[in-house]
């Protein structure tokens, strides 16, 4: 066991896989010498050489499209998009080309690619650095969507993502990179893509969430516990595939749920999760499933983002609302 | 007007040409080295492709093919450029570039299946090194760049070639791909078939550059312009580019000046945007006529050969379209199973809606 923050855990996962499989390559803007703007790939070029870990021209569509091309020839690219807002430049290659490759070639080709990107608010970053764009990805057939909330999961999920023969959109919350350290096993282990994690057991209300909001939700649960409310918190870990079994099992127990997401409210992950709850567990519900989310505005400038982001108070209020329905 | 010392210098380019319109060799130094059998094979493929194109247009009218982009007029650029490659070189085609991938090894019935919208069409045999035609203009340029990066990393003496048109050369992906290849000296050929129109938009509205070939300058790669109605010129240019790629000398942009004799697709009316005079002018440059004359003078080709190949092409198309129509129907369940290596539970469940 080693103590690592999430950033170090992700780096360790990539190191393990670079060592294990010579087809794994990492590329992106500034990932080489300095190891990316957040240093996630720090030291990897030094250890594995420029052939395996390399800088690209500043062109997101090109680097994502390169990943598709290299994937056709047996490589397993890890392509870093420097900030989440820049994926718009690469959407065709990520969500059309990579995601359709298996289908349109009848299985002859596939895209064993991990598209990594930092995302998420609360760090006073520049415009278009911190949006939560997972909603775009979950509507896209053919790509998996993974969002870890802690160092252990991040390493295990990243190793799974690299070994996956389909494209994975791996979203790393900026606020979690250096937030805390935790025990992370040495060497290789995997966390299954498509398996949620019950991070806190409870009996009255279920909170379904992912990424940074897992921590906000756990804080709310801890405060609610003091008032006698028992809250179960489920870290979904992956949005595609979604672990509906774990969600349903929890709702069968609590009969009440809310979904907490940092992204804007409309048509996102929360909306989809609630739709699936309706399909699979509506008879177990004692109250409507509510959403705690950002408002349907653009992601705000830094000085208002703390007020914009879902807070412990807003999560607690939503829990009270479904309890008192 | 003289140019300032700090102004980038560019000069107009003269397209590479080997044959005159009468089939005379005007540039003997640049004649590609081809045996008589190889010359005949190139002619065979061009005549065959012209007939296949005519049949495909008719099959489209009958509703037996789906989307089809006609190719007549562009045989020299298509057939010549593919002929100059090795079998293990990799092709990333644009939407009109079906002939290249079929001559590279894709069974013709797969091309027909693809046109009809059957997934089996895209199931490329393992020993055929192509992608299916790309629909998003320019996206394939980056795939070829990535394939070339893979070849370079594996030290394989292979090149990737990708095709687009004059319209495609305006796309961001075109610039991004060439720029990438320039920075990494990748073994890739960017072939632009400039047929004068992006659907209906004329070349003059695409660029203010001296030529499309000049766009290579900014990317730091070799740029050449070729008479795309002259199959020997095309072969020469692609052979040179492939050799440069294999020798580690990097990428080449080849602009091939050509013309499509037919409309952009089955749903297009050329009279709205092209003049009869212009069409007549280009008809004089017909690549089959020009190369045919050259071969006739060498005693390698005759009208009987042309007629024989036409009949053979018709018979092949008939046989292949029948094969197409006999392929088992696609199912939604099959489609669902082709999204991921292992079908996730939620998709497995969705199959239930289609039983």
XYZ file of C-alpha atoms in Angstrom:
680
model
C 0.000 0.000 0.000
C 1.058 3.532 -0.704
C -0.532 6.840 0.154
C -1.496 8.650 -3.016
C -3.721 11.478 -4.070
C -5.984 10.916 -7.078
C -3.563 12.476 -9.514
C -0.753 10.182 -8.363
C -3.073 7.199 -8.494
C -3.986 7.920 -12.112
C -0.314 8.339 -12.969
C 0.495 5.076 -11.227
C -2.184 3.278 -13.245
C -0.696 4.560 -16.473
C 2.804 3.596 -15.344
C 1.642 0.068 -14.558
C 0.075 -0.282 -17.986
C 2.947 1.358 -19.881
C 5.186 -1.221 -18.271
C 2.871 -4.158 -18.890
C 1.868 -3.498 -22.496
C 4.200 -1.978 -25.085
C 1.205 -0.911 -27.179
C 0.124 1.617 -24.581
C 1.129 5.153 -25.555
C 0.317 8.512 -23.997
C 0.078 11.726 -25.916
C -1.438 15.153 -25.653
C -0.536 18.783 -25.263
C 2.377 19.248 -22.830
C 2.204 15.703 -21.465
C 5.903 15.034 -22.142
C 8.592 16.934 -20.279
C 6.465 18.584 -17.609
C 3.842 15.866 -17.445
C 0.839 17.962 -18.408
C -0.499 21.139 -16.859
C -1.504 19.184 -13.746
C 1.574 16.901 -13.807
C -0.573 13.775 -14.113
C 1.932 12.259 -16.557
C 4.987 13.670 -14.778
C 8.018 11.446 -15.043
C 6.456 9.043 -17.513
C 8.301 10.380 -20.551
C 11.546 10.169 -18.607
C 10.817 6.593 -17.614
C 9.368 5.259 -20.868
C 10.882 7.528 -23.500
C 9.569 9.930 -26.080
C 8.393 7.098 -28.253
C 5.768 6.106 -25.691
C 4.890 9.442 -24.095
C 4.904 12.430 -26.398
C 3.710 15.964 -26.940
C 1.405 16.751 -29.834
C 0.827 19.942 -31.755
C -1.873 22.093 -30.166
C -4.753 20.531 -32.048
C -7.369 18.559 -30.142
C -9.173 17.151 -33.155
C -5.854 15.941 -34.567
C -4.715 14.263 -31.398
C -8.045 12.533 -30.910
C -8.084 11.476 -34.569
C -4.510 10.259 -34.275
C -5.649 8.064 -31.411
C -8.283 6.543 -33.690
C -5.689 5.908 -36.413
C -3.156 4.400 -34.030
C -5.913 2.275 -32.533
C -6.455 0.754 -35.989
C -2.886 -0.532 -35.907
C -2.882 -2.178 -32.508
C -1.861 0.670 -30.250
C -3.764 1.490 -27.080
C -3.613 5.268 -26.945
C -4.245 7.355 -23.856
C -5.034 10.744 -25.314
C -5.131 13.679 -22.926
C -7.394 16.595 -23.742
C -5.904 19.340 -21.615
C -9.165 20.795 -20.311
C -12.714 19.606 -20.656
C -13.897 22.615 -22.666
C -11.419 21.697 -25.374
C -13.193 18.439 -26.135
C -15.584 20.451 -28.299
C -12.717 20.709 -30.777
C -12.361 16.934 -30.726
C -15.995 15.831 -30.520
C -16.162 14.379 -34.005
C -13.128 12.205 -33.433
C -14.160 11.144 -29.921
C -17.910 10.743 -30.179
C -18.316 9.963 -33.876
C -15.145 8.354 -35.178
C -13.887 6.418 -32.156
C -17.337 5.569 -30.862
C -18.548 4.219 -34.233
C -15.446 2.360 -35.343
C -16.493 -1.064 -34.082
C -20.003 -0.715 -35.482
C -19.121 0.664 -38.898
C -16.394 -1.884 -39.479
C -18.559 -4.772 -38.330
C -16.012 -5.499 -35.619
C -12.941 -5.554 -37.867
C -11.584 -2.475 -36.095
C -12.097 -1.013 -32.666
C -10.929 2.009 -30.733
C -9.119 0.902 -27.584
C -8.616 4.498 -26.527
C -8.808 6.347 -23.233
C -9.677 10.006 -23.695
C -8.596 11.600 -20.415
C -9.672 15.056 -19.429
C -9.765 17.137 -16.259
C -13.139 18.718 -15.565
C -15.249 20.081 -12.763
C -15.583 23.299 -10.861
C -14.586 24.991 -7.682
C -10.980 25.756 -8.559
C -11.325 29.292 -9.926
C -10.064 28.280 -13.338
C -10.402 30.162 -16.610
C -13.527 29.983 -18.755
C -14.289 26.608 -20.350
C -11.841 24.726 -18.121
C -14.286 23.340 -15.582
C -17.555 22.388 -17.259
C -19.181 19.039 -16.618
C -19.748 17.648 -20.107
C -20.489 14.018 -19.234
C -24.050 14.532 -20.435
C -22.827 14.900 -24.005
C -20.942 11.653 -23.702
C -23.680 9.563 -22.142
C -25.940 10.376 -25.062
C -23.311 9.093 -27.456
C -23.601 5.402 -28.338
C -20.350 3.475 -28.310
C -18.279 5.238 -25.667
C -18.008 4.476 -21.956
C -17.995 7.233 -19.389
C -15.951 6.882 -16.209
C -15.686 9.445 -13.394
C -13.687 8.422 -10.318
C -14.126 10.087 -6.930
C -11.073 8.833 -5.034
C -7.507 7.573 -5.526
C -8.238 3.840 -5.156
C -11.063 3.867 -7.691
C -9.155 6.177 -10.012
C -6.246 3.764 -10.353
C -8.380 0.650 -10.699
C -10.768 2.285 -13.142
C -7.930 3.725 -15.213
C -6.310 0.301 -15.563
C -9.683 -1.123 -16.619
C -10.142 1.727 -19.082
C -6.739 1.182 -20.683
C -7.429 -2.535 -21.058
C -10.913 -1.936 -22.449
C -11.200 -2.601 -26.165
C -13.765 0.169 -26.562
C -13.271 3.913 -26.150
C -13.539 5.301 -22.643
C -14.091 8.942 -21.751
C -12.236 9.251 -18.450
C -13.155 12.425 -16.596
C -10.922 13.541 -13.733
C -12.343 16.103 -11.345
C -9.925 18.989 -10.900
C -10.915 19.529 -7.305
C -10.067 15.929 -6.449
C -6.596 15.742 -7.998
C -4.832 16.806 -4.820
C -7.736 16.907 -2.384
C -6.644 14.025 -0.164
C -4.445 10.959 -0.053
C -5.646 7.441 0.475
C -4.331 3.901 0.488
C -3.654 2.647 -3.006
C -2.283 -0.853 -3.629
C 1.015 -1.180 -5.459
C 1.043 -2.766 -8.880
C -1.973 -3.826 -10.832
C -5.611 -4.198 -9.841
C -8.800 -3.240 -11.568
C -12.084 -1.678 -10.592
C -14.808 -2.919 -12.895
C -16.309 -0.373 -15.291
C -20.062 -0.471 -14.740
C -20.033 -1.228 -11.026
C -21.224 1.385 -8.533
C -19.953 1.630 -4.975
C -22.083 2.096 -1.885
C -19.835 4.490 -0.010
C -22.156 5.004 2.924
C -25.004 2.798 3.971
C -28.305 4.230 5.094
C -31.994 3.430 5.252
C -34.059 6.602 4.712
C -32.888 8.198 1.470
C -30.461 7.246 -1.306
C -28.162 9.831 -2.832
C -26.940 8.856 -6.290
C -23.916 10.788 -7.388
C -20.392 10.713 -8.829
C -17.115 12.604 -8.904
C -16.697 15.553 -6.560
C -20.350 15.438 -5.560
C -19.740 12.145 -3.776
C -17.853 14.155 -1.161
C -20.441 16.910 -0.949
C -23.125 14.250 -0.562
C -21.239 12.353 2.143
C -20.850 15.597 4.096
C -24.573 16.217 3.789
C -25.256 12.657 4.906
C -23.054 13.127 7.955
C -24.885 16.280 8.932
C -28.265 14.701 8.344
C -27.289 11.772 10.516
C -27.027 14.177 13.457
C -30.704 14.965 12.933
C -31.591 11.299 12.820
C -31.800 10.859 9.049
C -30.018 7.824 7.651
C -28.683 8.486 4.165
C -27.181 5.977 1.761
C -24.652 7.437 -0.680
C -23.863 5.630 -3.903
C -20.840 6.569 -5.957
C -21.849 5.565 -9.474
C -18.208 5.599 -10.690
C -19.302 5.034 -14.287
C -22.247 6.566 -16.124
C -21.953 4.277 -19.140
C -22.572 1.513 -18.349
C -24.751 2.555 -15.450
C -25.061 0.097 -12.554
C -28.832 0.152 -12.345
C -28.919 -2.995 -10.173
C -27.115 -1.299 -7.309
C -29.356 1.760 -7.682
C -32.536 -0.310 -7.642
C -31.371 -2.429 -4.707
C -30.807 0.726 -2.686
C -34.156 2.260 -3.613
C -35.917 -0.961 -2.670
C -34.481 -0.361 0.777
C -34.873 3.409 1.173
C -37.826 4.111 -1.164
C -36.547 7.630 -1.647
C -33.730 9.057 -3.710
C -32.119 12.175 -5.049
C -29.464 12.555 -7.732
C -26.659 15.046 -7.232
C -24.628 16.274 -10.163
C -22.450 19.272 -10.757
C -23.616 19.583 -14.356
C -26.549 21.725 -15.437
C -29.928 20.319 -14.523
C -31.602 19.586 -17.831
C -31.124 16.384 -19.839
C -27.991 15.235 -18.080
C -26.920 12.174 -16.157
C -29.452 12.850 -13.389
C -32.325 12.977 -15.852
C -31.254 9.658 -17.330
C -30.808 8.008 -13.960
C -34.289 9.118 -12.902
C -35.751 7.791 -16.147
C -34.156 4.417 -15.489
C -35.412 4.413 -11.910
C -38.901 4.979 -13.301
C -38.468 2.010 -15.576
C -37.044 -0.332 -12.960
C -38.258 0.746 -9.525
C -41.181 3.133 -9.669
C -43.358 0.981 -7.424
C -40.748 1.203 -4.705
C -40.803 4.990 -4.594
C -42.555 6.963 -1.865
C -41.573 10.325 -3.364
C -40.410 11.759 -6.662
C -36.668 11.505 -7.261
C -35.253 15.024 -7.128
C -32.208 16.528 -8.763
C -29.614 18.739 -7.179
C -27.663 20.255 -10.015
C -26.260 23.430 -11.485
C -28.821 25.770 -13.048
C -29.206 25.748 -16.836
C -26.721 28.510 -17.408
C -23.250 28.409 -18.860
C -20.705 27.356 -16.276
C -20.132 30.592 -14.351
C -17.119 32.828 -13.993
C -14.962 32.122 -10.959
C -16.393 34.631 -8.527
C -19.848 33.078 -8.482
C -19.006 29.422 -8.963
C -19.085 28.469 -5.284
C -22.662 29.676 -5.071
C -23.504 27.992 -8.369
C -22.189 24.541 -7.494
C -24.408 22.138 -5.534
C -23.674 22.637 -1.846
C -24.099 20.554 1.281
C -27.042 22.793 2.184
C -28.788 22.236 -1.145
C -28.217 18.487 -0.973
C -29.572 18.377 2.587
C -32.600 20.428 1.591
C -33.392 18.031 -1.247
C -33.112 15.059 1.102
C -35.518 16.755 3.518
C -37.891 17.455 0.673
C -38.153 13.832 -0.441
C -38.433 12.732 3.180
C -41.296 15.116 3.829
C -43.100 14.521 0.555
C 5.919 44.200 -57.852
C 8.921 43.081 -55.884
C 8.409 41.335 -52.601
C 9.652 42.562 -49.278
C 12.417 40.527 -47.619
C 10.152 39.737 -44.699
C 7.320 38.550 -46.904
C 6.935 34.793 -47.402
C 7.842 33.885 -50.963
C 5.608 31.585 -52.978
C 5.548 30.918 -56.668
C 2.821 29.359 -58.793
C 3.191 25.655 -59.495
C 3.002 23.814 -62.818
C 1.146 20.523 -62.626
C 3.076 17.342 -63.333
C 2.020 15.954 -66.669
C 3.403 12.995 -68.606
C 1.027 12.520 -71.532
C -0.431 15.046 -73.943
C -4.143 14.895 -74.746
C -3.169 12.848 -77.810
C -1.360 10.321 -75.695
C 2.131 11.522 -76.611
C 4.797 11.401 -73.937
C 5.639 15.023 -73.201
C 7.777 14.412 -70.183
C 9.825 11.253 -70.758
C 11.988 11.804 -67.676
C 8.942 11.522 -65.465
C 7.440 8.445 -67.096
C 6.890 5.899 -64.309
C 8.629 2.572 -64.844
C 5.850 0.157 -65.702
C 5.951 -3.053 -67.718
C 3.570 -3.547 -70.635
C 1.456 -5.833 -68.489
C 1.274 -3.218 -65.777
C 0.269 -0.544 -68.274
C -2.481 -2.802 -69.565
C -3.604 -3.546 -66.035
C -3.984 0.164 -65.290
C -6.094 0.603 -68.433
C -8.104 -2.483 -67.574
C -8.921 -1.047 -64.161
C -9.911 2.344 -65.511
C -12.220 0.934 -68.167
C -13.644 -1.536 -65.685
C -14.275 1.241 -63.155
C -15.986 3.463 -65.761
C -18.407 0.659 -66.605
C -18.945 -0.219 -62.962
C -19.763 3.452 -62.339
C -22.330 3.496 -65.157
C -23.933 0.342 -63.821
C -23.924 1.649 -60.253
C -25.703 4.829 -61.311
C -28.365 2.693 -62.991
C -28.655 0.374 -60.017
C -29.119 3.464 -57.872
C -31.966 4.637 -60.110
C -33.563 1.217 -59.776
C -33.334 1.452 -55.997
C -30.924 -1.468 -55.789
C -28.159 0.745 -54.377
C -28.391 3.471 -51.745
C -26.124 6.503 -51.561
C -23.695 6.444 -54.422
C -21.147 9.072 -55.435
C -20.270 8.713 -59.141
C -16.606 8.510 -60.117
C -16.428 8.872 -63.919
C -13.764 11.385 -64.884
C -11.705 10.738 -61.794
C -10.401 7.296 -62.813
C -6.846 8.465 -63.346
C -6.526 10.014 -59.916
C -8.313 7.127 -58.206
C -6.916 4.131 -60.032
C -3.452 5.575 -60.594
C -2.930 6.580 -56.983
C -3.988 3.179 -55.654
C -1.939 1.342 -58.247
C 1.210 3.106 -57.028
C 0.804 1.661 -53.520
C 1.860 -1.611 -51.960
C -0.866 -3.986 -50.826
C -0.008 -3.428 -47.177
C -0.207 0.355 -47.435
C -3.293 1.715 -45.734
C -6.093 3.718 -47.380
C -8.395 6.138 -45.539
C -10.891 7.144 -48.233
C -13.389 9.956 -48.548
C -16.968 9.250 -49.551
C -16.325 9.042 -53.309
C -13.260 6.832 -53.052
C -14.798 3.387 -53.342
C -12.718 2.377 -56.407
C -9.437 2.749 -54.538
C -10.462 0.451 -51.716
C -12.031 -2.113 -54.034
C -8.864 -2.272 -56.142
C -6.933 -2.486 -52.887
C -8.816 -5.664 -52.082
C -12.284 -4.937 -50.727
C -14.745 -7.314 -52.432
C -17.087 -5.306 -54.646
C -20.230 -6.747 -53.080
C -19.120 -5.206 -49.786
C -19.043 -1.807 -51.461
C -22.594 -2.446 -52.667
C -23.690 -3.609 -49.221
C -22.246 -0.452 -47.728
C -24.132 1.648 -50.254
C -27.347 -0.176 -49.428
C -26.785 0.450 -45.710
C -25.853 -3.050 -44.635
C -23.358 -3.403 -41.829
C -21.723 -6.422 -43.438
C -20.404 -4.010 -46.057
C -18.017 -2.501 -43.557
C -16.672 -5.840 -42.331
C -13.404 -5.499 -44.177
C -11.418 -8.721 -44.701
C -8.394 -8.989 -42.413
C -5.848 -8.823 -45.217
C -7.330 -5.686 -46.799
C -5.784 -2.531 -45.405
C -8.486 0.086 -45.758
C -11.191 1.915 -43.891
C -14.641 2.309 -45.383
C -15.328 5.714 -46.967
C -15.580 8.518 -44.454
C -18.669 10.678 -44.440
C -17.482 13.513 -42.195
C -15.348 15.501 -44.609
C -11.755 15.497 -43.454
C -12.061 13.166 -40.451
C -10.217 10.425 -42.353
C -7.209 12.701 -42.780
C -6.469 12.357 -39.090
C -6.951 8.595 -39.136
C -4.363 8.283 -41.874
C -2.041 10.464 -39.845
C -2.498 8.170 -36.853
C -1.983 5.050 -38.955
C 1.226 6.595 -40.298
C 2.346 7.349 -36.748
C 1.781 3.672 -35.927
C 3.810 2.563 -38.960
C 6.623 4.849 -37.952
C 6.634 3.657 -34.352
C 6.695 0.025 -35.463
C 9.407 0.714 -38.031
C 7.255 -0.719 -40.772
C 8.014 0.381 -44.325
C 4.393 1.199 -45.022
C 2.588 4.391 -45.896
C -0.929 5.623 -45.263
C -2.816 7.507 -47.937
C -5.960 9.529 -47.442
C -8.223 11.163 -49.965
C -10.325 14.244 -49.880
C -11.490 16.862 -52.344
C -11.058 20.580 -52.921
C -13.812 21.152 -50.368
C -12.120 18.889 -47.831
C -8.949 20.940 -48.098
C -10.798 23.756 -46.345
C -11.523 21.665 -43.261
C -9.635 22.195 -40.022
C -8.776 18.498 -39.892
C -6.910 18.878 -43.181
C -4.592 21.487 -41.718
C -4.292 19.753 -38.360
C -3.380 16.438 -39.963
C -0.760 17.832 -42.320
C 0.718 19.964 -39.580
C 1.003 16.927 -37.330
C 2.656 14.905 -40.070
C 5.081 17.747 -40.694
C 6.086 17.950 -37.052
C 6.552 14.171 -36.761
C 7.739 13.438 -40.322
C 5.108 10.774 -40.852
C 4.822 8.400 -43.844
C 1.496 9.669 -45.112
C 0.151 10.922 -48.413
C -2.614 13.504 -48.473
C -4.277 13.119 -51.854
C -6.642 15.909 -52.816
C -8.767 15.253 -55.858
C -9.572 18.788 -56.883
C -12.538 18.328 -59.203
C -13.479 21.983 -59.071
C -16.617 21.674 -56.999
C -17.537 20.795 -53.432
C -20.986 19.520 -54.374
C -21.890 22.833 -56.068
C -19.515 25.333 -54.466
C -16.806 26.241 -56.979
C -13.103 26.065 -56.260
C -12.865 29.872 -56.327
C -14.971 29.979 -53.170
C -12.798 27.410 -51.352
C -9.491 29.148 -51.111
C -7.433 32.172 -51.960
C -4.264 30.098 -51.922
C -2.166 29.866 -55.093
C -3.169 26.209 -55.193
C -4.214 23.497 -52.770
C -0.737 22.010 -53.137
C 0.673 25.211 -51.678
C -1.028 24.412 -48.399
C 1.761 21.903 -47.817
C 4.205 24.752 -47.351
C 2.653 25.886 -44.084
C 2.641 22.318 -42.784
C 6.301 21.782 -43.592
C 5.630 18.854 -45.895
C 6.226 18.315 -49.600
C 3.458 19.601 -51.851
C 2.993 18.677 -55.508
C 0.353 19.345 -58.121
C -0.511 16.756 -60.718
C -2.639 16.611 -63.829
C -5.215 14.302 -62.323
C -6.548 13.279 -65.749
C -3.157 11.809 -66.636
C -2.845 8.434 -64.985
C 0.893 8.123 -65.555
C 1.492 11.482 -63.897
C -0.599 10.391 -60.924
C 1.273 7.102 -60.614
C 4.599 8.908 -60.784
C 3.647 11.421 -58.099
C 2.270 8.797 -55.720
C 5.243 6.471 -56.254
C 7.588 9.302 -55.341
C 5.515 10.260 -52.312
C 5.320 6.668 -51.107
C 9.052 6.270 -51.509
C 9.668 9.427 -49.508
C 7.398 8.080 -46.793
C 9.139 4.718 -46.694
C 12.547 6.394 -46.574
C 11.627 8.423 -43.535
C 11.397 11.662 -45.487
C 7.897 12.456 -44.340
C 4.549 13.340 -45.805
C 3.415 14.633 -49.177
C 0.365 16.585 -50.222
C -0.630 15.749 -53.783
C -3.204 17.936 -55.461
C -4.696 16.123 -58.442
C -6.563 18.356 -60.890
C -9.525 16.385 -62.100
C -13.219 16.596 -62.933
C -16.221 14.488 -62.219
C -18.186 13.944 -65.388
C -21.329 13.106 -63.476
C -23.145 14.907 -60.667
C -21.920 14.897 -57.079
C -24.486 12.281 -56.138
C -27.721 10.930 -57.490
C -29.589 13.933 -56.116
C -27.676 16.704 -57.819
C -28.244 18.837 -60.923
C -24.994 19.992 -62.545
C -26.768 22.363 -64.945
C -27.379 24.702 -62.016
C -23.698 25.321 -61.355
C -21.599 24.137 -64.321
C -21.612 25.298 -67.936
C -21.856 22.991 -70.941
C -18.676 24.597 -72.274
C -16.756 23.734 -69.166
C -17.985 20.157 -69.221
C -17.038 19.830 -72.881
C -13.590 21.186 -72.196
C -12.942 18.613 -69.495
C -14.412 15.810 -71.588
C -11.498 16.347 -73.952
C -9.169 15.430 -71.114
C -10.912 12.110 -70.459
C -8.278 9.952 -68.748
C -9.414 6.790 -70.529
C -9.138 8.374 -73.954
C -5.756 9.898 -73.305
C -4.153 6.827 -71.788
C -5.947 4.632 -74.319
C -4.306 6.544 -77.165
C -0.905 6.105 -75.558
C -1.436 2.372 -75.259
C -2.830 2.045 -78.786
C 0.293 3.676 -80.152
C 2.358 1.147 -78.255
C 0.179 -1.619 -79.657
C -0.992 -2.600 -76.186
C -4.685 -1.734 -76.395
C -7.525 -1.703 -78.896
C -11.248 -1.051 -79.014
C -11.814 -4.781 -78.736
C -9.972 -4.746 -75.426
C -12.188 -1.943 -74.217
C -15.325 -3.813 -75.258
C -14.129 -7.020 -73.654
C -13.395 -5.279 -70.347
C -16.757 -3.522 -70.430
C -18.553 -6.843 -70.781
C -16.473 -8.343 -68.030
C -17.232 -5.403 -65.740
C -20.962 -5.665 -66.436
C -20.925 -9.371 -65.667
C -18.968 -8.806 -62.459
C -21.302 -6.060 -61.290
C -24.317 -8.263 -61.989
C -22.848 -11.161 -60.116
C -21.751 -8.972 -57.183
C -25.080 -7.170 -56.857
C -26.817 -10.556 -56.747
C -24.436 -11.615 -54.016
C -25.308 -8.397 -52.199
C -28.999 -9.082 -52.377
C -28.533 -12.584 -51.028
C -26.839 -11.479 -47.802
C -28.882 -12.092 -44.711
C -30.872 -9.114 -43.448
C -29.518 -6.994 -40.622
C -31.272 -7.087 -37.288
C -31.503 -4.511 -34.522
C -30.167 -7.146 -32.115
C -27.118 -7.578 -34.310
C -26.659 -3.837 -34.399
C -26.869 -3.656 -30.621
C -24.206 -6.325 -30.318
C -21.836 -4.350 -32.490
C -21.617 -1.318 -30.214
C -19.202 -2.775 -27.659
C -16.935 -5.796 -27.396
C -19.244 -7.097 -24.655
C -22.811 -5.858 -24.803
C -23.623 -4.091 -21.528
C -26.763 -5.065 -19.639
C -28.798 -1.982 -20.514
C -28.272 -2.636 -24.216
C -28.959 -6.332 -23.763
C -32.294 -5.354 -22.240
C -33.114 -2.993 -25.089
C -32.999 -5.934 -27.482
C -36.226 -7.030 -25.873
C -38.048 -4.141 -27.556
C -37.228 -5.569 -30.975
C -38.144 -9.227 -30.748
